[in-house]
Coordinates of C-alpha atoms and ligand atoms in Angstrom, one line a residue:
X1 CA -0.7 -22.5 36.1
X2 CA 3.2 -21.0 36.1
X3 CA 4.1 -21.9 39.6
X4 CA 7.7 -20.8 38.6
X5 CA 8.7 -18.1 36.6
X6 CA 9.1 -18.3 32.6
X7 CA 12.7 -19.1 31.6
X8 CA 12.1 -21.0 27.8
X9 CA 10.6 -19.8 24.8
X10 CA 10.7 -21.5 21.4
X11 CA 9.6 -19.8 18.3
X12 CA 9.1 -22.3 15.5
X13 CA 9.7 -20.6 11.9
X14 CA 13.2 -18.8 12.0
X15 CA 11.7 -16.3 8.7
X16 CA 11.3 -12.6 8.2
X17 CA 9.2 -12.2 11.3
X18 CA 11.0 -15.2 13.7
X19 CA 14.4 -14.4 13.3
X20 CA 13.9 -10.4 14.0
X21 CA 11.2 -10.5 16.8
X22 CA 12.7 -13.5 18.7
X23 CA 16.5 -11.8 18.4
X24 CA 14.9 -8.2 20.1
X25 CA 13.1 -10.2 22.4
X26 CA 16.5 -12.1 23.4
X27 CA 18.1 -9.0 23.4
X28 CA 15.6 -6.9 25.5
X29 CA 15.0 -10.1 28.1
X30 CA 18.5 -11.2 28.9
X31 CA 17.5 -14.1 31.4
X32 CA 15.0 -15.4 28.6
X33 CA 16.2 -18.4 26.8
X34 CA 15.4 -18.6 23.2
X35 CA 15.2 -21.5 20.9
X36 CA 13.9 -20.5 17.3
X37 CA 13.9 -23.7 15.4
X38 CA 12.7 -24.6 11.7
X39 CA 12.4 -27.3 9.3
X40 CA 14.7 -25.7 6.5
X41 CA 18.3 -26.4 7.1
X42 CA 19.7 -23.9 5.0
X43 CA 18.0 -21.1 6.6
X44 CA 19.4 -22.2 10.3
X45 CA 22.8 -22.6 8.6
X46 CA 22.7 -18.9 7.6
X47 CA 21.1 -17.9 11.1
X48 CA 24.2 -19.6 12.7
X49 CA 27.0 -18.1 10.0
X50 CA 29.9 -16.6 11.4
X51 CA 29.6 -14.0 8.8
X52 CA 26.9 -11.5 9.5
X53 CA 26.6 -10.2 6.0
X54 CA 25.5 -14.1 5.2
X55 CA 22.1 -13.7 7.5
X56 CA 19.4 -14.8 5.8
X57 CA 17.0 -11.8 6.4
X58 CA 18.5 -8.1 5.0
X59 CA 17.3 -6.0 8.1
X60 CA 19.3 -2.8 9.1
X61 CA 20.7 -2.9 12.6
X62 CA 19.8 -6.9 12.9
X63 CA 23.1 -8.2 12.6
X64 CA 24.0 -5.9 15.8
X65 CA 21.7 -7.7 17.9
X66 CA 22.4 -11.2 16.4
X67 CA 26.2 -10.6 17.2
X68 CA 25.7 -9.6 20.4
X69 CA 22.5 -12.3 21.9
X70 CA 23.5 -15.4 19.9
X71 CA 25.0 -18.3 21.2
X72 CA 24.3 -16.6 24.5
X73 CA 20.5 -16.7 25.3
X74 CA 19.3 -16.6 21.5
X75 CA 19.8 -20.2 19.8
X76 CA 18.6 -21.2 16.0
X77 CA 18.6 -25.2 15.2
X78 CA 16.4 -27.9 14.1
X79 CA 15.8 -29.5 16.7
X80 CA 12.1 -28.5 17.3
X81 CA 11.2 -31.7 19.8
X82 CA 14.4 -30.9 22.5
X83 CA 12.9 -27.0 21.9
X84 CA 9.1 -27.8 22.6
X85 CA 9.8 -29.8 25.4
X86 CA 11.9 -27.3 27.3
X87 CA 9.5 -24.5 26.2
X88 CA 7.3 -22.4 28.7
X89 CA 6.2 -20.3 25.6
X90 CA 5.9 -21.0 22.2
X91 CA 5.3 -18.6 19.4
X92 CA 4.1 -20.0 15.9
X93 CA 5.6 -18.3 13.0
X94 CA 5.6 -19.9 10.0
X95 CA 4.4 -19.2 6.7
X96 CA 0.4 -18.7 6.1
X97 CA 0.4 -18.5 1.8
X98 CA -2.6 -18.0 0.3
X99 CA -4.3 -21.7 -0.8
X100 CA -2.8 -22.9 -4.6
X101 CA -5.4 -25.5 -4.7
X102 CA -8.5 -27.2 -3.4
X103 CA -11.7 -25.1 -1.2
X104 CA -10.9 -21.6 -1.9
X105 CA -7.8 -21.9 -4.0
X106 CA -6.8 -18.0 -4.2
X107 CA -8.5 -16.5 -1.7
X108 CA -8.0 -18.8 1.9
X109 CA -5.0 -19.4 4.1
X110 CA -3.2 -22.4 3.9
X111 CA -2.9 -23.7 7.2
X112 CA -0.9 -26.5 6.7
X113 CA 2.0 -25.1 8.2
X114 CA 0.5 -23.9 11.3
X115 CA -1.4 -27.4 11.4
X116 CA 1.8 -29.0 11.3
X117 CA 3.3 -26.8 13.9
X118 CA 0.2 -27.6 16.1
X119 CA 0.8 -31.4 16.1
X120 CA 4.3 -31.1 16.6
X121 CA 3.7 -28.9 19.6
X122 CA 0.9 -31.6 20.9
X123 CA 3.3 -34.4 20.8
X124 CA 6.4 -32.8 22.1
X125 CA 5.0 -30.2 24.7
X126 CA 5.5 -31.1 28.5
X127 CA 2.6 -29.4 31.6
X128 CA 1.3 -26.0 30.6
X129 CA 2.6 -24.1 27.7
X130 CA 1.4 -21.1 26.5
X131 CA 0.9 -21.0 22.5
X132 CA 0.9 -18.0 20.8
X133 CA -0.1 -16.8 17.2
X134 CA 2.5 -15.1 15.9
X135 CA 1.7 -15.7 12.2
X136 CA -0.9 -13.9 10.9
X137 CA -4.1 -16.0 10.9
X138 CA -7.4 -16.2 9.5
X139 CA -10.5 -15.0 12.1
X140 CA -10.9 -18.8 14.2
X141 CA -7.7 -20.1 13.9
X142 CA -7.0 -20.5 17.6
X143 CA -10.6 -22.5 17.2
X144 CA -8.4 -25.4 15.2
X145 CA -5.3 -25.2 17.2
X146 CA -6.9 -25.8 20.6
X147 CA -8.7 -28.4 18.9
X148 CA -5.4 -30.1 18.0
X149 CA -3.9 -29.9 20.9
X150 CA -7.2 -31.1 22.9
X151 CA -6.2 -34.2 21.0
X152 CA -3.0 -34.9 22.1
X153 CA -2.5 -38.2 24.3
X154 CA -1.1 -36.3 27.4
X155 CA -3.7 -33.9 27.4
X156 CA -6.6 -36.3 26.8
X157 CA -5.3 -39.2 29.8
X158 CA -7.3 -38.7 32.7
X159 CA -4.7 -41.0 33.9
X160 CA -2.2 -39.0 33.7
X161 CA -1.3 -36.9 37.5
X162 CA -1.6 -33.5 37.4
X163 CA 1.7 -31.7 37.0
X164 CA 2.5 -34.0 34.2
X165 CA -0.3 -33.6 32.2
X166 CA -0.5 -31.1 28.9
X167 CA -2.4 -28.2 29.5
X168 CA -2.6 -25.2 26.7
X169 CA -3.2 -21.6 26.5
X170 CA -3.6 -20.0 23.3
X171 CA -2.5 -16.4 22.7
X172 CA -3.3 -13.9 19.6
X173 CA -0.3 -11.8 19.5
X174 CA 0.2 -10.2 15.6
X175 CA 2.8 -8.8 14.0
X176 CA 2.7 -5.3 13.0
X177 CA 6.9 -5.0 11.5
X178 CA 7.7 -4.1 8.4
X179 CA 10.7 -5.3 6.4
X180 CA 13.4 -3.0 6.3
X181 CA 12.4 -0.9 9.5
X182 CA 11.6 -4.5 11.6
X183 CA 14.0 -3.5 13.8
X184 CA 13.1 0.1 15.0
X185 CA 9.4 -1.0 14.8
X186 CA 10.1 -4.3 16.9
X187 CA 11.7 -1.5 19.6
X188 CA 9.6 1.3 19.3
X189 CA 5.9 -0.5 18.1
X190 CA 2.7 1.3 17.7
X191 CA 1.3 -1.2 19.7
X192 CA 1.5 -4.6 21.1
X193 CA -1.6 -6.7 20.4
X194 CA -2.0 -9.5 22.7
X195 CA -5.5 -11.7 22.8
X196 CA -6.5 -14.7 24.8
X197 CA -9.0 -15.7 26.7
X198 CA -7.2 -16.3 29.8
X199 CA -6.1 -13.5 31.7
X200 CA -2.6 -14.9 33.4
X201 CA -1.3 -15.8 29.7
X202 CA -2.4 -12.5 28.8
X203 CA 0.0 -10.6 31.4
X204 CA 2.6 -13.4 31.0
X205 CA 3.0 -12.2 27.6
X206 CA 2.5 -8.7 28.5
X207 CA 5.2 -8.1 30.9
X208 CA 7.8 -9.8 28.2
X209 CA 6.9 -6.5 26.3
X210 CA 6.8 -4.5 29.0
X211 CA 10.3 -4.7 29.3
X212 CA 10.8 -2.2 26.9
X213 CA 7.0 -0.7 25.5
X214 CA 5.2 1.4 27.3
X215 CA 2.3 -0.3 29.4
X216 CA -0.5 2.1 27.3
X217 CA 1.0 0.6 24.0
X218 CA 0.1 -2.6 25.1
X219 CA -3.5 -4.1 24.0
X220 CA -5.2 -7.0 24.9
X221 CA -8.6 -8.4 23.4
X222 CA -10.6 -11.1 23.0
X223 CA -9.0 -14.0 20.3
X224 CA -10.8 -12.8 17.7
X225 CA -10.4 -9.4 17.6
X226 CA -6.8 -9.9 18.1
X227 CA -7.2 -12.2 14.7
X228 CA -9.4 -10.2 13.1
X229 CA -7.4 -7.2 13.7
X230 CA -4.4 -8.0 12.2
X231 CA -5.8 -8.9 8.9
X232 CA -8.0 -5.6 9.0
X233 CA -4.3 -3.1 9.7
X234 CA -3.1 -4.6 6.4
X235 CA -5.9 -4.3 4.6
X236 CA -6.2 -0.7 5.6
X237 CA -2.5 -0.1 4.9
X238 CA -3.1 -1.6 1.6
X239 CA -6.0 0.7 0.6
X240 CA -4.6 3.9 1.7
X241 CA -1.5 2.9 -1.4
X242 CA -4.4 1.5 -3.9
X243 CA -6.4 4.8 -3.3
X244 CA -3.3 6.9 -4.1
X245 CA -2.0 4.9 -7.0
X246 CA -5.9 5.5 -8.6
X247 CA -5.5 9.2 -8.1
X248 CA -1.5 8.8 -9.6
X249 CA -3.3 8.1 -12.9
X250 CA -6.4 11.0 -12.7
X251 CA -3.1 13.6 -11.8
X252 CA -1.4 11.8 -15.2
X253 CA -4.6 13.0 -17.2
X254 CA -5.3 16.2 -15.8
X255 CA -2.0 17.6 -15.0
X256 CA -2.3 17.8 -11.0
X257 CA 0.6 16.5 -9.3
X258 CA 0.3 13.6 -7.0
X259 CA 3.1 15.0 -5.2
X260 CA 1.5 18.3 -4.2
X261 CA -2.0 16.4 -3.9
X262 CA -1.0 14.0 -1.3
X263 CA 0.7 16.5 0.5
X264 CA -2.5 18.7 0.6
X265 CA -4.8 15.6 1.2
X266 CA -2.2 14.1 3.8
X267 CA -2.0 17.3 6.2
X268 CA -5.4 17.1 7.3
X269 CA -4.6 15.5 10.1
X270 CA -7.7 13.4 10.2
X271 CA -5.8 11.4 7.1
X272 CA -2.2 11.9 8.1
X273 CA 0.4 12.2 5.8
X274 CA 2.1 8.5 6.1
X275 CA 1.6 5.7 4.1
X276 CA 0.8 8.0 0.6
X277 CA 3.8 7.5 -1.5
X278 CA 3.0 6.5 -5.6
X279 CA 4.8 3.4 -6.5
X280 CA 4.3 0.6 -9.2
X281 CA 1.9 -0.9 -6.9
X282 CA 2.1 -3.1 -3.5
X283 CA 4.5 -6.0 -3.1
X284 CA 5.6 -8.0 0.3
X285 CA 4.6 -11.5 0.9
X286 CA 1.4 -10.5 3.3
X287 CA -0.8 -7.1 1.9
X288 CA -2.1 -9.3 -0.8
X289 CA -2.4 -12.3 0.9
X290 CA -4.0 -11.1 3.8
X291 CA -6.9 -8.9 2.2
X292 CA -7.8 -12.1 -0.3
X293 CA -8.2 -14.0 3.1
X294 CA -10.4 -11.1 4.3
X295 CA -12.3 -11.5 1.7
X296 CA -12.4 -15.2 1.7
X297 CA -14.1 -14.7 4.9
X298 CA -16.5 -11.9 4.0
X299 CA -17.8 -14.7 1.7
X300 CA -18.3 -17.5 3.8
X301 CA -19.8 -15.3 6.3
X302 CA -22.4 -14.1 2.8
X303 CA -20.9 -10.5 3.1
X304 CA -21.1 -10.2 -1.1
X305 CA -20.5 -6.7 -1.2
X306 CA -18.1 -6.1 1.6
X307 CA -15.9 -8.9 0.0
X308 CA -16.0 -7.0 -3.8
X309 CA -15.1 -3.9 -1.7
X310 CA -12.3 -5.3 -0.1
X311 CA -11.0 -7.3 -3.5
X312 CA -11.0 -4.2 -5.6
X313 CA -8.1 -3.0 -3.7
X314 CA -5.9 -6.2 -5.1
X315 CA -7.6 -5.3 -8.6
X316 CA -6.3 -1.8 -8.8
X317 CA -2.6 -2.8 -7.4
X318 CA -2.4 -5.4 -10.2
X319 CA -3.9 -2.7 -12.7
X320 CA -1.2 -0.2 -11.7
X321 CA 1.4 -2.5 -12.2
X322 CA 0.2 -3.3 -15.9
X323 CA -0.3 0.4 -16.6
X324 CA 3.5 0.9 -16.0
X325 CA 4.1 -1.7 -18.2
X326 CA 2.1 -0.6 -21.0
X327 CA 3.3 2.9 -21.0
X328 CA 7.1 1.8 -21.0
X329 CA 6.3 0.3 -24.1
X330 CA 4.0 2.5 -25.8
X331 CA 7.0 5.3 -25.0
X332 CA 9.5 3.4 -26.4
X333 CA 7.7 3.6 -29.9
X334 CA 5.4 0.1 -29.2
X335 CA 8.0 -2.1 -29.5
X336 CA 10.7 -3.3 -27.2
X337 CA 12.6 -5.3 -29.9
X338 CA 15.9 -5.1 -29.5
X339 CA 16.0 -2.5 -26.7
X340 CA 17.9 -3.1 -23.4
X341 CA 15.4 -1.7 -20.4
X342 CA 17.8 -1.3 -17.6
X343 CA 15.8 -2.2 -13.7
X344 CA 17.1 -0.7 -10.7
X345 CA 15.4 -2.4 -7.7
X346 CA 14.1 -5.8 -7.9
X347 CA 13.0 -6.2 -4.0
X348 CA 9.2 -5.0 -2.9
X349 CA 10.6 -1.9 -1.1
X350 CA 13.6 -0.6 0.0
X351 CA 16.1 -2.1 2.7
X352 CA 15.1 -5.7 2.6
X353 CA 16.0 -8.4 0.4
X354 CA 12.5 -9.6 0.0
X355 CA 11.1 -10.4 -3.3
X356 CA 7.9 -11.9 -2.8
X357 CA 5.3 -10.2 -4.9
X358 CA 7.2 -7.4 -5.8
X359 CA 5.5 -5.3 -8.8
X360 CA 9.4 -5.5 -10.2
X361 CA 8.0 -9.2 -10.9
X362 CA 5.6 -8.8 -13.1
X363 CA 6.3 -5.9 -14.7
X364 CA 9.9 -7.5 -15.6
X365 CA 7.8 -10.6 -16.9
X366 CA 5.6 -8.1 -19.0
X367 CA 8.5 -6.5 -20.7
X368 CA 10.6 -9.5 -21.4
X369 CA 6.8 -11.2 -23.6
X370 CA 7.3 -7.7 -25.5
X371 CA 10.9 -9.1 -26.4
X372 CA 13.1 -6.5 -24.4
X373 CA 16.4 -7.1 -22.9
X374 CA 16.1 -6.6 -19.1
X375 CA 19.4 -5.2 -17.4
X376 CA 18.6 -5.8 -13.5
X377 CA 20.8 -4.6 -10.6
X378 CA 19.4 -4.4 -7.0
X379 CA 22.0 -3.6 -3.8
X380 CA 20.3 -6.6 -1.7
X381 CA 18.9 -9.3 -4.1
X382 CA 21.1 -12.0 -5.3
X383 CA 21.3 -12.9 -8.8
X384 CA 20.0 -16.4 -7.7
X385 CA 16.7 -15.0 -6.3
X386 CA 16.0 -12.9 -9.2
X387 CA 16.2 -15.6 -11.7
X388 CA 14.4 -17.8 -9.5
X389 CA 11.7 -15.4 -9.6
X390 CA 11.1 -14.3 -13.7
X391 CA 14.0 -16.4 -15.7
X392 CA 12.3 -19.8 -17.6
X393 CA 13.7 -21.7 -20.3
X394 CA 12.3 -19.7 -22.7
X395 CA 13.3 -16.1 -21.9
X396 CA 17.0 -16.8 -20.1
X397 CA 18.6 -15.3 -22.7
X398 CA 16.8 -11.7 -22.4
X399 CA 17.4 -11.4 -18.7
X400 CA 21.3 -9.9 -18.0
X401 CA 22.2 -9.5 -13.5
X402 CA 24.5 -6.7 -13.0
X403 CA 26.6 -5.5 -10.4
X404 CA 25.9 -1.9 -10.5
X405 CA 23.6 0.5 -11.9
X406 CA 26.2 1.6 -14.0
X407 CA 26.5 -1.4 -15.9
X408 CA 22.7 -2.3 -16.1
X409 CA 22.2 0.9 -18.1
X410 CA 25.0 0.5 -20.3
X411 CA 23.5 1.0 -23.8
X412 CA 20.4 0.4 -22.2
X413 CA 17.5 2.7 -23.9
X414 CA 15.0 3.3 -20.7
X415 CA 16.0 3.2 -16.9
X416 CA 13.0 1.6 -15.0
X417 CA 13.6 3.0 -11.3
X418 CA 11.3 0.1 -9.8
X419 CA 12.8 0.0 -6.1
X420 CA 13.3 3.2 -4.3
X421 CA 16.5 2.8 -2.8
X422 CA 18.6 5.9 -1.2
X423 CA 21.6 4.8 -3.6
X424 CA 19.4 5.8 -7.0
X425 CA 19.0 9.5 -5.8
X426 CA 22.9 10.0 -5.9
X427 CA 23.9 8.5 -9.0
X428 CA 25.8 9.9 -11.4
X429 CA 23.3 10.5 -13.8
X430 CA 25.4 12.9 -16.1
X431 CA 27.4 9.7 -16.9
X432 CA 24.3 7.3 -17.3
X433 CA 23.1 9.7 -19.8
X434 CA 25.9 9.8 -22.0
X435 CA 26.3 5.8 -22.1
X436 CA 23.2 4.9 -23.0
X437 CA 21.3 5.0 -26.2
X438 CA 19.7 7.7 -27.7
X439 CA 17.0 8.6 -26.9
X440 CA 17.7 7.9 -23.1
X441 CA 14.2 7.5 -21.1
X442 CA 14.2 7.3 -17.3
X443 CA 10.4 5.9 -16.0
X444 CA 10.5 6.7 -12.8
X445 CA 8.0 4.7 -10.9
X446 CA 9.1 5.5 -6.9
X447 CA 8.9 9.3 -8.0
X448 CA 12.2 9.6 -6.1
X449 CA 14.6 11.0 -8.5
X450 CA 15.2 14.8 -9.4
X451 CA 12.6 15.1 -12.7
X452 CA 13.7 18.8 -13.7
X453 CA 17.9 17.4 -13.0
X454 CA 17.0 14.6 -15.2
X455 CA 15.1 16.9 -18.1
X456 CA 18.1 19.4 -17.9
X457 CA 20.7 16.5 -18.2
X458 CA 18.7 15.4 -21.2
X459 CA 16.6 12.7 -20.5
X460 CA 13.2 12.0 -21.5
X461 CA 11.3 11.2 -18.1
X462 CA 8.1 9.6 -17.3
X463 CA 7.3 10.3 -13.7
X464 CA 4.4 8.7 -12.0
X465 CA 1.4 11.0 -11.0
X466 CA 2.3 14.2 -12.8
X467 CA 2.9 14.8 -17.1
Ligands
NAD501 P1 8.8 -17.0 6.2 O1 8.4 -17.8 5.0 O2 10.0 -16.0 6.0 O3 9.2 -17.9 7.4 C1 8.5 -19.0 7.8 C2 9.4 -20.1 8.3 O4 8.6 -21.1 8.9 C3 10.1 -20.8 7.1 O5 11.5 -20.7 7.3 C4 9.6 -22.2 7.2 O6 10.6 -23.2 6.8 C5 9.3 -22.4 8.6 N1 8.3 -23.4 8.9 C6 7.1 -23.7 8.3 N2 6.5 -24.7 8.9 C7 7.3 -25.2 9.9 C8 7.3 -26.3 10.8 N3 6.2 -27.1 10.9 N4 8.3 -26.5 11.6 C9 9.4 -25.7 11.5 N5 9.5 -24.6 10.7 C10 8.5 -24.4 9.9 O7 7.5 -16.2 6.7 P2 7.5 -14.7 7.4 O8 7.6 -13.6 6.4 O9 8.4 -14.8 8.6 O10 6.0 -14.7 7.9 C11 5.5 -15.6 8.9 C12 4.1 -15.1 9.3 O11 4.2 -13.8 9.8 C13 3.1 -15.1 8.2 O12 1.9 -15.5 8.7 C14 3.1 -13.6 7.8 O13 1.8 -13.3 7.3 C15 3.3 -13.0 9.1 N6 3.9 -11.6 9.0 C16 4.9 -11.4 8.2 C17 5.5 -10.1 8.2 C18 6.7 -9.8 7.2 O14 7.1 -8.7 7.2 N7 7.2 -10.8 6.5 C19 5.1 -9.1 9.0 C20 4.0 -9.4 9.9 C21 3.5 -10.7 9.9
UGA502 C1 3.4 -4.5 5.9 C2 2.8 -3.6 7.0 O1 3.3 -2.3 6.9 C3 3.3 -4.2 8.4 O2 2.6 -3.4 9.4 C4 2.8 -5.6 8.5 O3 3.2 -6.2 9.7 C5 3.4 -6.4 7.3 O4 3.0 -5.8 6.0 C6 2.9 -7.8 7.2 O5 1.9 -8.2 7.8 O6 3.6 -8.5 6.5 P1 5.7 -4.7 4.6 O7 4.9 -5.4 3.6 O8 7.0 -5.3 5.1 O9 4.8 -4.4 5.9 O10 6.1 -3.3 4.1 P2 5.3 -1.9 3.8 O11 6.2 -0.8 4.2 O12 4.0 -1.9 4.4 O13 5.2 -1.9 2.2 C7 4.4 -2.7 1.5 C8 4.4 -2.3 0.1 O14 3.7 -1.1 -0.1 C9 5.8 -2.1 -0.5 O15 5.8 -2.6 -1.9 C10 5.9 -0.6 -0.5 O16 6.8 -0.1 -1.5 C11 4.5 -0.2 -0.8 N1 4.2 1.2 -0.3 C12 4.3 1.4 1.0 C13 3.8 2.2 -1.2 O17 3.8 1.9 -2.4 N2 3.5 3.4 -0.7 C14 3.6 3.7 0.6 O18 3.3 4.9 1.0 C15 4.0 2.7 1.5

């Protein structure tokens, strides 16, 4: 169908996966021109700011590649029809929340985004263009986007001549970064998954990657495995941190370490030793999401059992989350009356800015209804964002932002380590100690910090997986 060679891309959703992928792919593919456009204004304003530190995305080594491909062959706007209609390529990634209301409220994808996205593309699109799934989708969804764009006027007109008529291809091409390493895993990626069901806009979208992956990273399926796939990594990402967080609590009772057991269990190589750090539970906008759309679709499909197996991975993240909660308090003598809790790390992990479903959320939420005073400092998250996400009428006065860990635990009577970042491990603890109120609790949830340092210094310290 590409009689000349592919010179446009447009990626529509400039967010946490659009911004990052389409600036390495600018950067690695010089004589591509790339268009990233979206709806929100704001968002593009901070793409375009002359100040790198004002991106809207955190991402170490991003602001590198955005200094050096922007303006030149790596554009951000609004203007999605001049974009589409240039566009040999377009990649769709926007937002896929799980559904607030209506058939299966909680558990499906809402689509409208990527609906939306679809039309746009069917009335602004000119010839072939080759659509690609960048967001990650529920098994089928390449079913509905053909269908819209097998709507479209242009494609529809038998009147139309050839070479002026819409044609479509649709791609499956996931994901896989995570947020604060999207850069070295954009470069350096497991894999590249890329399905389709026609072979030419399989290897068109290949040999973009091929620039820079290896050829045996590279993937392709059918549509649906692609689909499929994606939803299946996370969910098997996600299970691997539900199934340690369980065994946090067993080591809690029985005096094992989950330090030393994960190390033991993780060197088999079999299992593999990634992926098994304790924490306070999964956050990021996509592990839940995705695994309650998996098990949306075990249902439909009248897979009962595989769907309950699936769910009780979301049931033990939220149960870890509460536990935390609940043994903060019942440490701190039952009551958090009058007590300052001081929370270092609001965002989901390390190195990103992120806050969507981050266990500091709800466990900040849990200690605020037991009447504590919550000191929050995080390096990335601006005061704005944190409000946003746990301040109402009702509790503003309990909820204090700082600017530095030193002034969050002020006074404070327990330090809540809730985000595991590098600057925590080098604090001066000494001083902490001695200006906060007695007795001084550290709860260390990230098991990150120096336990026996921290016991010697004279804290009392609750450390996750171990007594
Ligand atoms: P995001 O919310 O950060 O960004 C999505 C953007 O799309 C928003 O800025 C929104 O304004 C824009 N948008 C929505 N509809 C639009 C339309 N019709 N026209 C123009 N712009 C539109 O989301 P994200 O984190 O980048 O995730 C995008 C997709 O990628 C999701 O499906 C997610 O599951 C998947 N994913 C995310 C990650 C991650 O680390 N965040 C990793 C892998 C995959
Ligand atoms: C995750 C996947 O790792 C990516 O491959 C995927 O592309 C992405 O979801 C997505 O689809 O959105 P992300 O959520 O950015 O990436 O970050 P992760 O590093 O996976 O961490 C997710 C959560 O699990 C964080 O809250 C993190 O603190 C927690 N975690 C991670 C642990 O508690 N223990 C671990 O060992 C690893």
């Amino acid at each position: 169908m590409f009689k000349n060679k592919i010179k446009n891309i447009c990626c529509i959703g400039a967010g946490y996966v659009g911004g990052p992928t389409m600036a390495v792919i600018a950067y690695k593919c010089p004589d591509l021109v790339i268009n990233v456009v979206d709806k929100n204004l704001e968002r593009i304003e901070a793409w375009n700011s002359l100040e790198l530190s004002k991106l809207p995305i955190y991402e170490p080594g991003l602001d590198k590649i955005i200094q050096k491909c922007r303006g030149k062959n790596l554009h951000f706007s609004t203007k999605l029809k001049e974009s589409i209609e240039t566009a040999d390529i377009i990649f769709i990634s926007v937002n896929t929340p799980t559904k607030t209301k209506g058939l299966g409220a909680g558990y499906a994808c809402d689509l409208k985004w990527v609906e939306s996205s679809a039309r746009e593309i069917a009335i602004y699109s000119q010839g072939h263009t080759i659509v690609v799934e960048k967001s990650t989708l529920p098994v089928k969804t390449a079913e509905t986007i053909k269908n819209i764009l097998h709507s479209s006027e242009g494609y529809k007109s038998e009147n139309i001549s050839k070479p002026n008529r819409k044609t479509y291809s649709i791609i499956s091409n996931p994901e896989f970064l995570a947020e604060g390493t999207a850069i070295k895993d954009l470069i350096n990626p497991d894999r590249v998954l890329i399905g389709g069901e026609d072979d030419e806009s399989i290897e068109i979208i290949s040999n973009i990657y091929k620039r820079w992956v290896d050829e045996n990273k590279i993937i392709s399926t059918n549509l649906w495995s692609s689909e499929l796939s994606k939803l299946v990594s996370n969910a098997f990402l996600a299970q691997r941190i539900s199934s340690v967080n369980s065994i946090s609590a067993i080591c809690e009772m029985t005096g094992a370490n989950i330090i030393e057991v994960t190390r033991a269990v993780g060197t088999d190589s079999r299992i593999g030793d990634k992926f098994l750090n304790p924490g306070p539970g999964f956050g990021g906008s996509c592990f839940k999401k995705d695994i309650l759309n998996l098990v949306y679709l075990c249902r439909y499909y009248g897979l009962e059992e595989v769907a309950n197996y699936w769910e009780q991975i979301i049931k033990i993240n939220l149960w870890q989350q509460q536990r935390i909660s609940k043994l903060v308090i019942k440490n701190l003598f039952g009551t958090l009356s009058n007590k300052k809790i001081a929370i270092f790390g609001f965002s989901f992990k390390a190195n990103t800015n992120d806050t969507r479903e981050s266990p500091s959320i709800n466990i900040s939420k849990d200690l605020i209804e037991e009447s504590a005073v919550l000191a929050i400092y995080d390096p990335q998250v601006s005061k704005g964002q944190i409000l946003k996400e746990i301040s109402s009428e009702k509790n503003n006065e309990n909820i204090h932002i700082c600017k530095s860990p030193i002034e969050a635990s002020k006074d404070a009577d327990a330090v809540i380590v809730l985000t595991e970042w590098d600057e925590f491990l080098s604090l001066d603890w000494e001083f902490i100690f001695k200006e906060m109120r007695q007795p001084a609790w550290v709860f260390d949830t990230r098991v990150c910090l120096n336990k026996k340092l921290l016991k010697k210094i004279g804290f009392k310290v609750w450390s996750l997986g171990s007594n």
